[in-house]
PDB file of C-alpha atoms in Angstrom:
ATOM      1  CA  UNK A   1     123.409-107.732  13.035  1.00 42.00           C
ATOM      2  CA  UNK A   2     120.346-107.014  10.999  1.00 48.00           C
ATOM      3  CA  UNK A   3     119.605-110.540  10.087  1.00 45.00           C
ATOM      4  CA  UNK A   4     119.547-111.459  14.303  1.00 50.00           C
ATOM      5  CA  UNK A   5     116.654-108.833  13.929  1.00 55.00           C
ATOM      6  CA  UNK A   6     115.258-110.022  10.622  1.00 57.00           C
ATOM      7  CA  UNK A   7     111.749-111.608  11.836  1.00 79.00           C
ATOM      8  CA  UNK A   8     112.169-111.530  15.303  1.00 79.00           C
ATOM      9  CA  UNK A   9     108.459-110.111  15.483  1.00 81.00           C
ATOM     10  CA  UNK A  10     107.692-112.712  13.341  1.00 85.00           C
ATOM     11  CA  UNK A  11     109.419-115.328  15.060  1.00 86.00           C
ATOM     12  CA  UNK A  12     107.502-114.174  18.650  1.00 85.00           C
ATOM     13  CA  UNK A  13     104.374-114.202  17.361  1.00 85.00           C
ATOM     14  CA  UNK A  14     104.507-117.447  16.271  1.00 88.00           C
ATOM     15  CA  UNK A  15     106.594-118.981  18.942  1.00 88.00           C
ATOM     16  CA  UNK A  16     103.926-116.497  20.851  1.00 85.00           C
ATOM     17  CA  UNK A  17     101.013-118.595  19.410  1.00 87.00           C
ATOM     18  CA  UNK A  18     101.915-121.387  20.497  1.00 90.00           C
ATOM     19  CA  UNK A  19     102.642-120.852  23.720  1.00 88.00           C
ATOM     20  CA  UNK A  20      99.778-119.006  24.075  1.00 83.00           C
ATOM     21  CA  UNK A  21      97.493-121.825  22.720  1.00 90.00           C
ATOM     22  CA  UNK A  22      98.575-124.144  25.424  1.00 92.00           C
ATOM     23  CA  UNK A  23      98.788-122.279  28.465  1.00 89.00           C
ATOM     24  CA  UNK A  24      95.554-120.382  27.552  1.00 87.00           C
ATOM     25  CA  UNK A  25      93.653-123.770  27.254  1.00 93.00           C
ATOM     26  CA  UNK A  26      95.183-124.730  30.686  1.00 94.00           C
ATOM     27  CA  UNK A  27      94.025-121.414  32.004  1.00 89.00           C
ATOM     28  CA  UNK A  28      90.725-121.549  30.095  1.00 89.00           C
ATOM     29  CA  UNK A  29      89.715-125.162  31.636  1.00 94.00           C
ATOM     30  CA  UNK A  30      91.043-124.401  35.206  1.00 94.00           C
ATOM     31  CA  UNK A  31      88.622-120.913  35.242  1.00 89.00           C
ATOM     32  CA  UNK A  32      85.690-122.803  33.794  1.00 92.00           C
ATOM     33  CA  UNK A  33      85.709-126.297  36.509  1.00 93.00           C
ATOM     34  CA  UNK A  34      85.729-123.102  39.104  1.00 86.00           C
ATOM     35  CA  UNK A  35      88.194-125.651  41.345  1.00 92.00           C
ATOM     36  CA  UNK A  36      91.006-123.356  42.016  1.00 92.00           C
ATOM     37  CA  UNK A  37      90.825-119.485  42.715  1.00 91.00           C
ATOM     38  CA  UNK A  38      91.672-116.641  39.592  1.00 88.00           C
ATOM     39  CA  UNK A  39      95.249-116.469  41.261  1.00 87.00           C
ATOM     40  CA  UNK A  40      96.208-120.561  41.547  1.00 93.00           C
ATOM     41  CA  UNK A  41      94.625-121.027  38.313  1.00 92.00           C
ATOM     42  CA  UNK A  42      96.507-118.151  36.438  1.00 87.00           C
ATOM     43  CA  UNK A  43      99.546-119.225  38.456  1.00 89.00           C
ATOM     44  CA  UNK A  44      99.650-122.831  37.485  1.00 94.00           C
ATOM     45  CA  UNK A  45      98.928-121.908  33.722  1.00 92.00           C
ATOM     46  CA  UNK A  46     101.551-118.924  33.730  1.00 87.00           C
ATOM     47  CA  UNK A  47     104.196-121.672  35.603  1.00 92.00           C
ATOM     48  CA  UNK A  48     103.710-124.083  32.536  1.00 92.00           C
ATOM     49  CA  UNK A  49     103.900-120.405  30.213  1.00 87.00           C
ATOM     50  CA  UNK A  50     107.024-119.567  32.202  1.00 88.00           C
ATOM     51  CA  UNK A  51     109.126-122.708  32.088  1.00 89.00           C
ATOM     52  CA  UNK A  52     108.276-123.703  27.983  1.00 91.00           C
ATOM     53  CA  UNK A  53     108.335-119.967  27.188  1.00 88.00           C
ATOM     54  CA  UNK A  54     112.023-119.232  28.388  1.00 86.00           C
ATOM     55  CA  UNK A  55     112.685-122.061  26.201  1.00 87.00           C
ATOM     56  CA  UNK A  56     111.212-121.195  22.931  1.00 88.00           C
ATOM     57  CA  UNK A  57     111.798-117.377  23.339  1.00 86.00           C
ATOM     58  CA  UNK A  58     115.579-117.441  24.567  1.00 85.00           C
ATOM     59  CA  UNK A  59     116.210-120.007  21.725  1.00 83.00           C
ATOM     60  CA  UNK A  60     114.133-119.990  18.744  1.00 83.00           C
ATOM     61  CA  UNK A  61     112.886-116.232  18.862  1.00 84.00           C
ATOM     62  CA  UNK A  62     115.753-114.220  19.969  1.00 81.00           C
ATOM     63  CA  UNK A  63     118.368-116.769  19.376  1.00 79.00           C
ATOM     64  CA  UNK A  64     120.502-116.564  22.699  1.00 80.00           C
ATOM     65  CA  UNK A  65     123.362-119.005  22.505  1.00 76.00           C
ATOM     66  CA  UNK A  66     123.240-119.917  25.958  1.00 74.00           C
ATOM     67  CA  UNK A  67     119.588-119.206  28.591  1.00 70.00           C
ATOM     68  CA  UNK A  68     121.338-120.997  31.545  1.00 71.00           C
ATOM     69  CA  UNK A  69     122.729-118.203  33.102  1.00 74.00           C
ATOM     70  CA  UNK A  70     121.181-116.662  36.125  1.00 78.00           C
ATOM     71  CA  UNK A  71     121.141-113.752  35.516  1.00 86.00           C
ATOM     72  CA  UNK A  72     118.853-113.737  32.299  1.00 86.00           C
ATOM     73  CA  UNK A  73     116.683-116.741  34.322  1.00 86.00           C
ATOM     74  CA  UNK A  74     116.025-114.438  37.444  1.00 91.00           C
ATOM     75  CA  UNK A  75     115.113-111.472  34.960  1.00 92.00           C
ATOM     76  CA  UNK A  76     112.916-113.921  33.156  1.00 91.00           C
ATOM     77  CA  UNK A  77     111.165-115.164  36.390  1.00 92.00           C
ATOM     78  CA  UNK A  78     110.703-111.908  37.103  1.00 95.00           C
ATOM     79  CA  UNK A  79     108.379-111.258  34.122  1.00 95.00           C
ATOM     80  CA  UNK A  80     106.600-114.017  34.437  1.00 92.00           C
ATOM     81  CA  UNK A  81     105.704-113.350  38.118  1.00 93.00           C
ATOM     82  CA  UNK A  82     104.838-109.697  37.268  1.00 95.00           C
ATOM     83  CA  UNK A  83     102.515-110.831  34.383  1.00 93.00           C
ATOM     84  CA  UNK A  84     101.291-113.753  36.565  1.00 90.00           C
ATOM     85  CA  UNK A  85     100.086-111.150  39.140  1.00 93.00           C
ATOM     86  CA  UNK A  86      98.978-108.347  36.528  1.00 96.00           C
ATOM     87  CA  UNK A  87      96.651-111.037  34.594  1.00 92.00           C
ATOM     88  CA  UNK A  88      95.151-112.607  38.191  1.00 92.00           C
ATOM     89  CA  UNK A  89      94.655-108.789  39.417  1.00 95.00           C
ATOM     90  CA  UNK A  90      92.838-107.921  35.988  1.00 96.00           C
ATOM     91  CA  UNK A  91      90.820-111.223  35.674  1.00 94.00           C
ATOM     92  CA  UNK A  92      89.362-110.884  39.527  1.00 94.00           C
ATOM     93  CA  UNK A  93      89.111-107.155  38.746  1.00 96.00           C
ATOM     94  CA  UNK A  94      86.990-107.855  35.843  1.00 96.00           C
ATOM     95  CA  UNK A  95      84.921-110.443  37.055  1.00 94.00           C
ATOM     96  CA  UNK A  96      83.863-108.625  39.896  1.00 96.00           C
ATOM     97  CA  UNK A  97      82.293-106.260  37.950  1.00 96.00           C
ATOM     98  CA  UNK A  98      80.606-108.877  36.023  1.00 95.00           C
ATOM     99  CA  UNK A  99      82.745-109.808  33.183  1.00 95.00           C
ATOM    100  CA  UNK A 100      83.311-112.865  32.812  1.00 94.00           C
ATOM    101  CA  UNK A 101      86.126-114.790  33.794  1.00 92.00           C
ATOM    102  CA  UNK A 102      87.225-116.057  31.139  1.00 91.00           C
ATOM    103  CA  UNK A 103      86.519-113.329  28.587  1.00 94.00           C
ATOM    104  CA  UNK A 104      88.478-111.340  30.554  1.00 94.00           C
ATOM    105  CA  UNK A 105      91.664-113.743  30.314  1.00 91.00           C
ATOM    106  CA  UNK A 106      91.323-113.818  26.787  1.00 91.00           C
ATOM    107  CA  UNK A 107      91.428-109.942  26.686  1.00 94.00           C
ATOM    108  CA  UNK A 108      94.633-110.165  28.505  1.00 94.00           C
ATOM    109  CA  UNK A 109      96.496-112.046  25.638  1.00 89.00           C
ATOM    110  CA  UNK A 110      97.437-109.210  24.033  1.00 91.00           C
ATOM    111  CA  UNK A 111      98.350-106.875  26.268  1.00 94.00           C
ATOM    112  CA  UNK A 112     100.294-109.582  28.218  1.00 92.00           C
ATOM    113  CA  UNK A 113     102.216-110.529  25.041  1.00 88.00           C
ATOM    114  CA  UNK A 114     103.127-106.653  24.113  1.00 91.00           C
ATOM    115  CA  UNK A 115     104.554-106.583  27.463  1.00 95.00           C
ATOM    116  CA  UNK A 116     106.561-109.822  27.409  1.00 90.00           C
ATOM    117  CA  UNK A 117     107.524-109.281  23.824  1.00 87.00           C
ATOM    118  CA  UNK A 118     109.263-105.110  24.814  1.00 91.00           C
ATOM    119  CA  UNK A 119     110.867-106.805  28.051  1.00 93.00           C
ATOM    120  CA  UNK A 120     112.557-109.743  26.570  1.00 89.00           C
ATOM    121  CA  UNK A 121     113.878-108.066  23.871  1.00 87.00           C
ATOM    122  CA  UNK A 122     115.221-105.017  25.589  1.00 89.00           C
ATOM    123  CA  UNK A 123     115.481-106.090  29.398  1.00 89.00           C
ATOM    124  CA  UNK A 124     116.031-109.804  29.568  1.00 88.00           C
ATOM    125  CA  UNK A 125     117.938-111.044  26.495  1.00 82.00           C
ATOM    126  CA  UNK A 126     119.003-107.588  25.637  1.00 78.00           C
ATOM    127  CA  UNK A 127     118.879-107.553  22.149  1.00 70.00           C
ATOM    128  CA  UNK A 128     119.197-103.745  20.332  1.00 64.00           C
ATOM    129  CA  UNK A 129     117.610-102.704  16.655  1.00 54.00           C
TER     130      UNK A 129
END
């Protein structure tokens, strides 16, 4: 059992990094062209997060031998439209009281992936220390 939970941390922040990488570029690019509202463009980047993140967190990070079942997908999709809604709220929060846009979604990344990281482990793929 300990060696499931040997690097997990590890294992999410670089699986994290990635992810991250990708879907904050997509985020970063859709703020700055100023095409799309805070909320479409944090919800098209946290779709792409969503969909490649259940993938590389259910199988490479916390090793779950089989993410198809609905159960674990709903509670996934849940997350990811809770964070979706928390980072939009905070980035138009912040940005009407001057901050930038995109400074502010940057802030986010770490307090979005403490939240992810707790909830997967304990809520979604269940997975005890």
């Amino acid at each position: 059992m300990k060696l499931l939970h040997f690097g997990m941390k590890r294992r999410f922040g670089s699986a994290g990094i990635i992810n991250v990488i990708f879907t904050n570029l997509i985020l970063q690019y859709l703020l700055s062209i100023d095409f799309f509202s805070v909320y479409i463009s944090t919800l098209i980047s946290q779709l792409f997060n969503g969909v490649f993140g259940y993938l590389i967190y259910g199988k490479i990070v916390f090793k779950v031998k089989e993410i198809r079942k609905i159960n674990t997908s709903l509670k996934y999709s849940f997350l990811m439209v809770s964070l979706w809604l928390l980072n939009a709220f905070c980035i138009a929060f912040a940005s009407n009281i001057s901050i930038s846009k995109n400074l502010s979604a940057a802030i986010m990344i770490p307090i979005l992936a403490s939240i992810s990281y707790f909830t997967q482990k304990n809520f979604i793929f269940n997975i005890r220390s």
